[in-house]
Amino acid sequence: MSLIPLAVIAFSTTAALLTEFLQWFFVWRTPGFVTLKNNLSKHEKLVDDAKETSTTKNLKKKEQRLQTWRTEAGRQMASYNMKASVVLMVCVLVTYKVMTRLFSQIGPVGRLPFEPPPFLQKVTHRGLDASADARDCSAVFIFVLCQGSVRMVIGKLLNLGMGREFKDIMPTLPKGFPSLSMDDKKAK
């Protein structure tokens, strides 16, 4: 049995860990982001306290202030999200380049239990000869699958990134774009 697929998975996991570390280092640990995150919880607590003790007029003023703050925080979050996306893009491009140099001459590293549809064969055969069996898959395919799933798991386990508390303050999509939020679908 060949250990090459395991080497590709180990490389992908290491690359995902490095990417998440770099995003944390350059974006998520910065004082501005930490302050923004702390301010969000403080503002939410103030509004909750106001709902319990205030009159309706006072509550409306506090909710209006919170909404104004959320708009500004949404702009700031878009900036942090852009920085994280740039770090991610650079890391993925560099790791892809390194991975193709390391594993390009190996040939098929695995065999799929099914024949992929024609539009996916270009992805599964990336870097392989055209004469290879349709069920063979390349190191690039394993790398892409692992990179996406491992990064997501690492981010959830280590609580990196924006998190759920920021979903309400992120700028909304223009009208006509599909919403991915389950809360939006329930509201309709």
PDB file of N, CA and C in Angstrom, residues 95-177:
ATOM      1  N   THR A  95       0.826  27.266  -1.001  1.00  0.00           N
ATOM      2  CA  THR A  95       0.790  25.825  -0.702  1.00  0.00           C
ATOM      3  C   THR A  95       0.435  25.006  -1.936  1.00  0.00           C
ATOM      4  N   TYR A  96      -0.412  25.527  -2.802  1.00  0.00           N
ATOM      5  CA  TYR A  96      -0.731  24.819  -4.039  1.00  0.00           C
ATOM      6  C   TYR A  96       0.515  24.693  -4.911  1.00  0.00           C
ATOM      7  N   LYS A  97       1.278  25.768  -5.013  1.00  0.00           N
ATOM      8  CA  LYS A  97       2.502  25.746  -5.819  1.00  0.00           C
ATOM      9  C   LYS A  97       3.502  24.737  -5.252  1.00  0.00           C
ATOM     10  N   VAL A  98       3.683  24.748  -3.938  1.00  0.00           N
ATOM     11  CA  VAL A  98       4.603  23.800  -3.299  1.00  0.00           C
ATOM     12  C   VAL A  98       4.100  22.366  -3.476  1.00  0.00           C
ATOM     13  N   MET A  99       2.792  22.175  -3.295  1.00  0.00           N
ATOM     14  CA  MET A  99       2.226  20.834  -3.419  1.00  0.00           C
ATOM     15  C   MET A  99       2.380  20.275  -4.830  1.00  0.00           C
ATOM     16  N   THR A 100       2.156  21.106  -5.834  1.00  0.00           N
ATOM     17  CA  THR A 100       2.309  20.600  -7.197  1.00  0.00           C
ATOM     18  C   THR A 100       3.765  20.255  -7.505  1.00  0.00           C
ATOM     19  N   ARG A 101       4.702  20.988  -6.936  1.00  0.00           N
ATOM     20  CA  ARG A 101       6.115  20.637  -7.141  1.00  0.00           C
ATOM     21  C   ARG A 101       6.482  19.340  -6.433  1.00  0.00           C
ATOM     22  N   LEU A 102       5.926  19.133  -5.250  1.00  0.00           N
ATOM     23  CA  LEU A 102       6.253  17.928  -4.488  1.00  0.00           C
ATOM     24  C   LEU A 102       5.610  16.672  -5.077  1.00  0.00           C
ATOM     25  N   PHE A 103       4.373  16.788  -5.539  1.00  0.00           N
ATOM     26  CA  PHE A 103       3.610  15.600  -5.914  1.00  0.00           C
ATOM     27  C   PHE A 103       3.253  15.519  -7.395  1.00  0.00           C
ATOM     28  N   SER A 104       3.824  16.362  -8.243  1.00  0.00           N
ATOM     29  CA  SER A 104       3.401  16.380  -9.647  1.00  0.00           C
ATOM     30  C   SER A 104       3.879  15.169 -10.448  1.00  0.00           C
ATOM     31  N   GLN A 105       5.012  14.617 -10.136  1.00  0.00           N
ATOM     32  CA  GLN A 105       5.574  13.512 -10.922  1.00  0.00           C
ATOM     33  C   GLN A 105       5.154  12.137 -10.412  1.00  0.00           C
ATOM     34  N   ILE A 106       4.289  12.081  -9.445  1.00  0.00           N
ATOM     35  CA  ILE A 106       3.948  10.814  -8.809  1.00  0.00           C
ATOM     36  C   ILE A 106       2.941  10.010  -9.615  1.00  0.00           C
ATOM     37  N   GLY A 107       2.021  10.666 -10.258  1.00  0.00           N
ATOM     38  CA  GLY A 107       0.964   9.961 -10.976  1.00  0.00           C
ATOM     39  C   GLY A 107      -0.256   9.813 -10.095  1.00  0.00           C
ATOM     40  N   PRO A 108      -1.122   8.849 -10.402  1.00  0.00           N
ATOM     41  CA  PRO A 108      -2.339   8.672  -9.591  1.00  0.00           C
ATOM     42  C   PRO A 108      -1.985   8.286  -8.151  1.00  0.00           C
ATOM     43  N   VAL A 109      -2.640   8.919  -7.208  1.00  0.00           N
ATOM     44  CA  VAL A 109      -2.376   8.609  -5.802  1.00  0.00           C
ATOM     45  C   VAL A 109      -3.548   7.891  -5.146  1.00  0.00           C
ATOM     46  N   GLY A 110      -4.646   7.784  -5.843  1.00  0.00           N
ATOM     47  CA  GLY A 110      -5.800   7.097  -5.299  1.00  0.00           C
ATOM     48  C   GLY A 110      -6.757   6.679  -6.387  1.00  0.00           C
ATOM     49  N   ARG A 111      -7.724   5.879  -5.978  1.00  0.00           N
ATOM     50  CA  ARG A 111      -8.726   5.398  -6.923  1.00  0.00           C
ATOM     51  C   ARG A 111     -10.093   5.653  -6.313  1.00  0.00           C
ATOM     52  N   LEU A 112     -10.916   6.364  -7.062  1.00  0.00           N
ATOM     53  CA  LEU A 112     -12.258   6.680  -6.594  1.00  0.00           C
ATOM     54  C   LEU A 112     -13.159   5.446  -6.718  1.00  0.00           C
ATOM     55  N   PRO A 113     -14.126   5.289  -5.820  1.00  0.00           N
ATOM     56  CA  PRO A 113     -15.028   4.136  -5.900  1.00  0.00           C
ATOM     57  C   PRO A 113     -16.126   4.302  -6.949  1.00  0.00           C
ATOM     58  N   PHE A 114     -16.075   5.377  -7.700  1.00  0.00           N
ATOM     59  CA  PHE A 114     -17.067   5.656  -8.727  1.00  0.00           C
ATOM     60  C   PHE A 114     -16.379   6.408  -9.854  1.00  0.00           C
ATOM     61  N   GLU A 115     -17.018   6.445 -11.005  1.00  0.00           N
ATOM     62  CA  GLU A 115     -16.491   7.237 -12.104  1.00  0.00           C
ATOM     63  C   GLU A 115     -17.094   8.634 -12.016  1.00  0.00           C
ATOM     64  N   PRO A 116     -16.247   9.648 -11.842  1.00  0.00           N
ATOM     65  CA  PRO A 116     -16.790  11.003 -11.679  1.00  0.00           C
ATOM     66  C   PRO A 116     -17.441  11.500 -12.961  1.00  0.00           C
ATOM     67  N   PRO A 117     -18.408  12.395 -12.827  1.00  0.00           N
ATOM     68  CA  PRO A 117     -19.023  12.984 -14.010  1.00  0.00           C
ATOM     69  C   PRO A 117     -17.967  13.734 -14.829  1.00  0.00           C
ATOM     70  N   PRO A 118     -18.203  13.903 -16.107  1.00  0.00           N
ATOM     71  CA  PRO A 118     -17.191  14.527 -16.980  1.00  0.00           C
ATOM     72  C   PRO A 118     -16.714  15.904 -16.509  1.00  0.00           C
ATOM     73  N   PHE A 119     -17.595  16.717 -15.939  1.00  0.00           N
ATOM     74  CA  PHE A 119     -17.154  18.044 -15.513  1.00  0.00           C
ATOM     75  C   PHE A 119     -16.228  17.976 -14.285  1.00  0.00           C
ATOM     76  N   LEU A 120     -16.262  16.888 -13.533  1.00  0.00           N
ATOM     77  CA  LEU A 120     -15.359  16.732 -12.398  1.00  0.00           C
ATOM     78  C   LEU A 120     -14.067  15.999 -12.755  1.00  0.00           C
ATOM     79  N   GLN A 121     -14.043  15.346 -13.897  1.00  0.00           N
ATOM     80  CA  GLN A 121     -12.847  14.588 -14.262  1.00  0.00           C
ATOM     81  C   GLN A 121     -11.633  15.494 -14.440  1.00  0.00           C
ATOM     82  N   LYS A 122     -11.836  16.715 -14.864  1.00  0.00           N
ATOM     83  CA  LYS A 122     -10.709  17.640 -14.993  1.00  0.00           C
ATOM     84  C   LYS A 122     -10.114  17.958 -13.629  1.00  0.00           C
ATOM     85  N   VAL A 123     -10.954  17.992 -12.608  1.00  0.00           N
ATOM     86  CA  VAL A 123     -10.472  18.268 -11.253  1.00  0.00           C
ATOM     87  C   VAL A 123      -9.776  17.029 -10.686  1.00  0.00           C
ATOM     88  N   THR A 124     -10.377  15.874 -10.849  1.00  0.00           N
ATOM     89  CA  THR A 124      -9.794  14.659 -10.276  1.00  0.00           C
ATOM     90  C   THR A 124      -8.535  14.226 -11.017  1.00  0.00           C
ATOM     91  N   HIS A 125      -8.411  14.609 -12.278  1.00  0.00           N
ATOM     92  CA  HIS A 125      -7.257  14.216 -13.093  1.00  0.00           C
ATOM     93  C   HIS A 125      -6.213  15.322 -13.231  1.00  0.00           C
ATOM     94  N   ARG A 126      -6.336  16.385 -12.489  1.00  0.00           N
ATOM     95  CA  ARG A 126      -5.393  17.510 -12.607  1.00  0.00           C
ATOM     96  C   ARG A 126      -3.974  17.002 -12.401  1.00  0.00           C
ATOM     97  N   GLY A 127      -3.141  17.149 -13.404  1.00  0.00           N
ATOM     98  CA  GLY A 127      -1.748  16.726 -13.322  1.00  0.00           C
ATOM     99  C   GLY A 127      -1.500  15.295 -13.769  1.00  0.00           C
ATOM    100  N   LEU A 128      -2.540  14.580 -14.169  1.00  0.00           N
ATOM    101  CA  LEU A 128      -2.374  13.199 -14.635  1.00  0.00           C
ATOM    102  C   LEU A 128      -2.437  13.155 -16.153  1.00  0.00           C
ATOM    103  N   ASP A 129      -1.937  12.067 -16.725  1.00  0.00           N
ATOM    104  CA  ASP A 129      -2.031  11.864 -18.165  1.00  0.00           C
ATOM    105  C   ASP A 129      -3.489  11.683 -18.571  1.00  0.00           C
ATOM    106  N   ALA A 130      -3.789  12.103 -19.783  1.00  0.00           N
ATOM    107  CA  ALA A 130      -5.157  11.975 -20.291  1.00  0.00           C
ATOM    108  C   ALA A 130      -5.543  10.511 -20.479  1.00  0.00           C
ATOM    109  N   SER A 131      -4.557   9.639 -20.626  1.00  0.00           N
ATOM    110  CA  SER A 131      -4.843   8.228 -20.847  1.00  0.00           C
ATOM    111  C   SER A 131      -5.130   7.474 -19.552  1.00  0.00           C
ATOM    112  N   ALA A 132      -5.042   8.127 -18.410  1.00  0.00           N
ATOM    113  CA  ALA A 132      -5.283   7.467 -17.132  1.00  0.00           C
ATOM    114  C   ALA A 132      -6.750   7.068 -16.997  1.00  0.00           C
ATOM    115  N   ASP A 133      -6.990   6.066 -16.172  1.00  0.00           N
ATOM    116  CA  ASP A 133      -8.343   5.599 -15.907  1.00  0.00           C
ATOM    117  C   ASP A 133      -9.162   6.728 -15.285  1.00  0.00           C
ATOM    118  N   ALA A 134     -10.429   6.795 -15.622  1.00  0.00           N
ATOM    119  CA  ALA A 134     -11.285   7.886 -15.145  1.00  0.00           C
ATOM    120  C   ALA A 134     -11.461   7.858 -13.631  1.00  0.00           C
ATOM    121  N   ARG A 135     -11.288   6.701 -13.017  1.00  0.00           N
ATOM    122  CA  ARG A 135     -11.473   6.591 -11.571  1.00  0.00           C
ATOM    123  C   ARG A 135     -10.215   6.950 -10.785  1.00  0.00           C
ATOM    124  N   ASP A 136      -9.083   7.121 -11.454  1.00  0.00           N
ATOM    125  CA  ASP A 136      -7.859   7.531 -10.759  1.00  0.00           C
ATOM    126  C   ASP A 136      -7.967   8.995 -10.360  1.00  0.00           C
ATOM    127  N   CYS A 137      -7.359   9.327  -9.226  1.00  0.00           N
ATOM    128  CA  CYS A 137      -7.368  10.730  -8.812  1.00  0.00           C
ATOM    129  C   CYS A 137      -5.950  11.170  -8.483  1.00  0.00           C
ATOM    130  N   SER A 138      -5.722  12.458  -8.642  1.00  0.00           N
ATOM    131  CA  SER A 138      -4.392  13.027  -8.450  1.00  0.00           C
ATOM    132  C   SER A 138      -4.220  13.556  -7.034  1.00  0.00           C
ATOM    133  N   ALA A 139      -3.000  13.924  -6.711  1.00  0.00           N
ATOM    134  CA  ALA A 139      -2.695  14.511  -5.407  1.00  0.00           C
ATOM    135  C   ALA A 139      -3.392  15.857  -5.241  1.00  0.00           C
ATOM    136  N   VAL A 140      -3.558  16.571  -6.336  1.00  0.00           N
ATOM    137  CA  VAL A 140      -4.216  17.878  -6.274  1.00  0.00           C
ATOM    138  C   VAL A 140      -5.659  17.730  -5.794  1.00  0.00           C
ATOM    139  N   PHE A 141      -6.341  16.714  -6.277  1.00  0.00           N
ATOM    140  CA  PHE A 141      -7.732  16.484  -5.876  1.00  0.00           C
ATOM    141  C   PHE A 141      -7.827  16.194  -4.382  1.00  0.00           C
ATOM    142  N   ILE A 142      -6.971  15.340  -3.874  1.00  0.00           N
ATOM    143  CA  ILE A 142      -6.964  15.039  -2.439  1.00  0.00           C
ATOM    144  C   ILE A 142      -6.607  16.287  -1.644  1.00  0.00           C
ATOM    145  N   PHE A 143      -5.658  17.054  -2.137  1.00  0.00           N
ATOM    146  CA  PHE A 143      -5.254  18.293  -1.465  1.00  0.00           C
ATOM    147  C   PHE A 143      -6.415  19.269  -1.358  1.00  0.00           C
ATOM    148  N   VAL A 144      -7.140  19.468  -2.441  1.00  0.00           N
ATOM    149  CA  VAL A 144      -8.257  20.418  -2.454  1.00  0.00           C
ATOM    150  C   VAL A 144      -9.356  19.969  -1.487  1.00  0.00           C
ATOM    151  N   LEU A 145      -9.681  18.682  -1.490  1.00  0.00           N
ATOM    152  CA  LEU A 145     -10.701  18.179  -0.576  1.00  0.00           C
ATOM    153  C   LEU A 145     -10.288  18.352   0.881  1.00  0.00           C
ATOM    154  N   CYS A 146      -9.051  17.999   1.174  1.00  0.00           N
ATOM    155  CA  CYS A 146      -8.572  18.100   2.555  1.00  0.00           C
ATOM    156  C   CYS A 146      -8.430  19.549   2.994  1.00  0.00           C
ATOM    157  N   GLN A 147      -7.923  20.384   2.135  1.00  0.00           N
ATOM    158  CA  GLN A 147      -7.682  21.782   2.496  1.00  0.00           C
ATOM    159  C   GLN A 147      -8.976  22.454   2.949  1.00  0.00           C
ATOM    160  N   GLY A 148     -10.037  22.271   2.195  1.00  0.00           N
ATOM    161  CA  GLY A 148     -11.299  22.902   2.566  1.00  0.00           C
ATOM    162  C   GLY A 148     -11.889  22.348   3.844  1.00  0.00           C
ATOM    163  N   SER A 149     -11.921  21.049   3.974  1.00  0.00           N
ATOM    164  CA  SER A 149     -12.558  20.454   5.156  1.00  0.00           C
ATOM    165  C   SER A 149     -11.723  20.632   6.413  1.00  0.00           C
ATOM    166  N   VAL A 150     -10.412  20.469   6.323  1.00  0.00           N
ATOM    167  CA  VAL A 150      -9.559  20.588   7.502  1.00  0.00           C
ATOM    168  C   VAL A 150      -9.543  22.024   8.006  1.00  0.00           C
ATOM    169  N   ARG A 151      -9.475  22.997   7.114  1.00  0.00           N
ATOM    170  CA  ARG A 151      -9.488  24.398   7.537  1.00  0.00           C
ATOM    171  C   ARG A 151     -10.777  24.730   8.286  1.00  0.00           C
ATOM    172  N   MET A 152     -11.895  24.221   7.802  1.00  0.00           N
ATOM    173  CA  MET A 152     -13.165  24.492   8.449  1.00  0.00           C
ATOM    174  C   MET A 152     -13.194  23.883   9.858  1.00  0.00           C
ATOM    175  N   VAL A 153     -12.738  22.653   9.988  1.00  0.00           N
ATOM    176  CA  VAL A 153     -12.728  21.988  11.290  1.00  0.00           C
ATOM    177  C   VAL A 153     -11.795  22.711  12.258  1.00  0.00           C
ATOM    178  N   ILE A 154     -10.625  23.093  11.803  1.00  0.00           N
ATOM    179  CA  ILE A 154      -9.666  23.797  12.656  1.00  0.00           C
ATOM    180  C   ILE A 154     -10.257  25.123  13.120  1.00  0.00           C
ATOM    181  N   GLY A 155     -10.862  25.852  12.209  1.00  0.00           N
ATOM    182  CA  GLY A 155     -11.471  27.136  12.565  1.00  0.00           C
ATOM    183  C   GLY A 155     -12.572  26.989  13.598  1.00  0.00           C
ATOM    184  N   LYS A 156     -13.388  25.946  13.479  1.00  0.00           N
ATOM    185  CA  LYS A 156     -14.474  25.732  14.441  1.00  0.00           C
ATOM    186  C   LYS A 156     -13.919  25.282  15.795  1.00  0.00           C
ATOM    187  N   LEU A 157     -12.948  24.368  15.779  1.00  0.00           N
ATOM    188  CA  LEU A 157     -12.391  23.859  17.036  1.00  0.00           C
ATOM    189  C   LEU A 157     -11.668  24.933  17.835  1.00  0.00           C
ATOM    190  N   LEU A 158     -10.917  25.781  17.160  1.00  0.00           N
ATOM    191  CA  LEU A 158     -10.125  26.797  17.839  1.00  0.00           C
ATOM    192  C   LEU A 158     -10.859  28.130  17.983  1.00  0.00           C
ATOM    193  N   ASN A 159     -12.103  28.180  17.506  1.00  0.00           N
ATOM    194  CA  ASN A 159     -12.933  29.393  17.575  1.00  0.00           C
ATOM    195  C   ASN A 159     -12.212  30.585  16.956  1.00  0.00           C
ATOM    196  N   LEU A 160     -11.690  30.379  15.764  1.00  0.00           N
ATOM    197  CA  LEU A 160     -11.002  31.442  15.037  1.00  0.00           C
ATOM    198  C   LEU A 160     -11.990  32.143  14.114  1.00  0.00           C
ATOM    199  N   GLY A 161     -11.664  33.333  13.743  1.00  0.00           N
ATOM    200  CA  GLY A 161     -12.486  34.063  12.796  1.00  0.00           C
ATOM    201  C   GLY A 161     -13.535  34.911  13.473  1.00  0.00           C
ATOM    202  N   MET A 162     -14.521  35.297  12.703  1.00  0.00           N
ATOM    203  CA  MET A 162     -15.541  36.213  13.189  1.00  0.00           C
ATOM    204  C   MET A 162     -16.531  35.545  14.117  1.00  0.00           C
ATOM    205  N   GLY A 163     -16.929  34.352  13.836  1.00  0.00           N
ATOM    206  CA  GLY A 163     -17.878  33.667  14.696  1.00  0.00           C
ATOM    207  C   GLY A 163     -19.311  34.079  14.435  1.00  0.00           C
ATOM    208  N   ARG A 164     -20.199  33.434  15.154  1.00  0.00           N
ATOM    209  CA  ARG A 164     -21.634  33.667  14.953  1.00  0.00           C
ATOM    210  C   ARG A 164     -22.091  35.017  15.477  1.00  0.00           C
ATOM    211  N   GLU A 165     -21.378  35.543  16.469  1.00  0.00           N
ATOM    212  CA  GLU A 165     -21.826  36.805  17.056  1.00  0.00           C
ATOM    213  C   GLU A 165     -21.776  37.956  16.061  1.00  0.00           C
ATOM    214  N   PHE A 166     -21.025  37.795  14.975  1.00  0.00           N
ATOM    215  CA  PHE A 166     -20.900  38.867  13.997  1.00  0.00           C
ATOM    216  C   PHE A 166     -21.859  38.723  12.820  1.00  0.00           C
ATOM    217  N   LYS A 167     -22.637  37.660  12.788  1.00  0.00           N
ATOM    218  CA  LYS A 167     -23.493  37.456  11.605  1.00  0.00           C
ATOM    219  C   LYS A 167     -24.558  38.545  11.467  1.00  0.00           C
ATOM    220  N   ASP A 168     -24.978  39.118  12.592  1.00  0.00           N
ATOM    221  CA  ASP A 168     -26.007  40.159  12.529  1.00  0.00           C
ATOM    222  C   ASP A 168     -25.469  41.495  12.061  1.00  0.00           C
ATOM    223  N   ILE A 169     -24.173  41.755  12.251  1.00  0.00           N
ATOM    224  CA  ILE A 169     -23.658  43.076  11.912  1.00  0.00           C
ATOM    225  C   ILE A 169     -22.920  43.117  10.584  1.00  0.00           C
ATOM    226  N   MET A 170     -22.742  41.974   9.952  1.00  0.00           N
ATOM    227  CA  MET A 170     -22.068  41.979   8.651  1.00  0.00           C
ATOM    228  C   MET A 170     -22.952  42.699   7.638  1.00  0.00           C
ATOM    229  N   PRO A 171     -22.332  43.446   6.735  1.00  0.00           N
ATOM    230  CA  PRO A 171     -23.133  44.143   5.725  1.00  0.00           C
ATOM    231  C   PRO A 171     -23.982  43.156   4.935  1.00  0.00           C
ATOM    232  N   THR A 172     -25.185  43.561   4.622  1.00  0.00           N
ATOM    233  CA  THR A 172     -26.087  42.677   3.902  1.00  0.00           C
ATOM    234  C   THR A 172     -25.762  42.691   2.416  1.00  0.00           C
ATOM    235  N   LEU A 173     -26.175  41.622   1.749  1.00  0.00           N
ATOM    236  CA  LEU A 173     -25.973  41.524   0.311  1.00  0.00           C
ATOM    237  C   LEU A 173     -26.970  42.413  -0.406  1.00  0.00           C
ATOM    238  N   PRO A 174     -26.610  42.884  -1.595  1.00  0.00           N
ATOM    239  CA  PRO A 174     -27.563  43.685  -2.366  1.00  0.00           C
ATOM    240  C   PRO A 174     -28.830  42.890  -2.681  1.00  0.00           C
ATOM    241  N   LYS A 175     -29.906  43.622  -2.928  1.00  0.00           N
ATOM    242  CA  LYS A 175     -31.175  42.979  -3.226  1.00  0.00           C
ATOM    243  C   LYS A 175     -31.048  42.114  -4.473  1.00  0.00           C
ATOM    244  N   GLY A 176     -31.586  40.902  -4.396  1.00  0.00           N
ATOM    245  CA  GLY A 176     -31.524  39.983  -5.519  1.00  0.00           C
ATOM    246  C   GLY A 176     -30.508  38.867  -5.307  1.00  0.00           C
ATOM    247  N   PHE A 177     -29.558  39.054  -4.384  1.00  0.00           N
ATOM    248  CA  PHE A 177     -28.609  38.006  -4.092  1.00  0.00           C
ATOM    249  C   PHE A 177     -29.257  37.005  -3.154  1.00  0.00           C
TER     250      PHE A 177
END
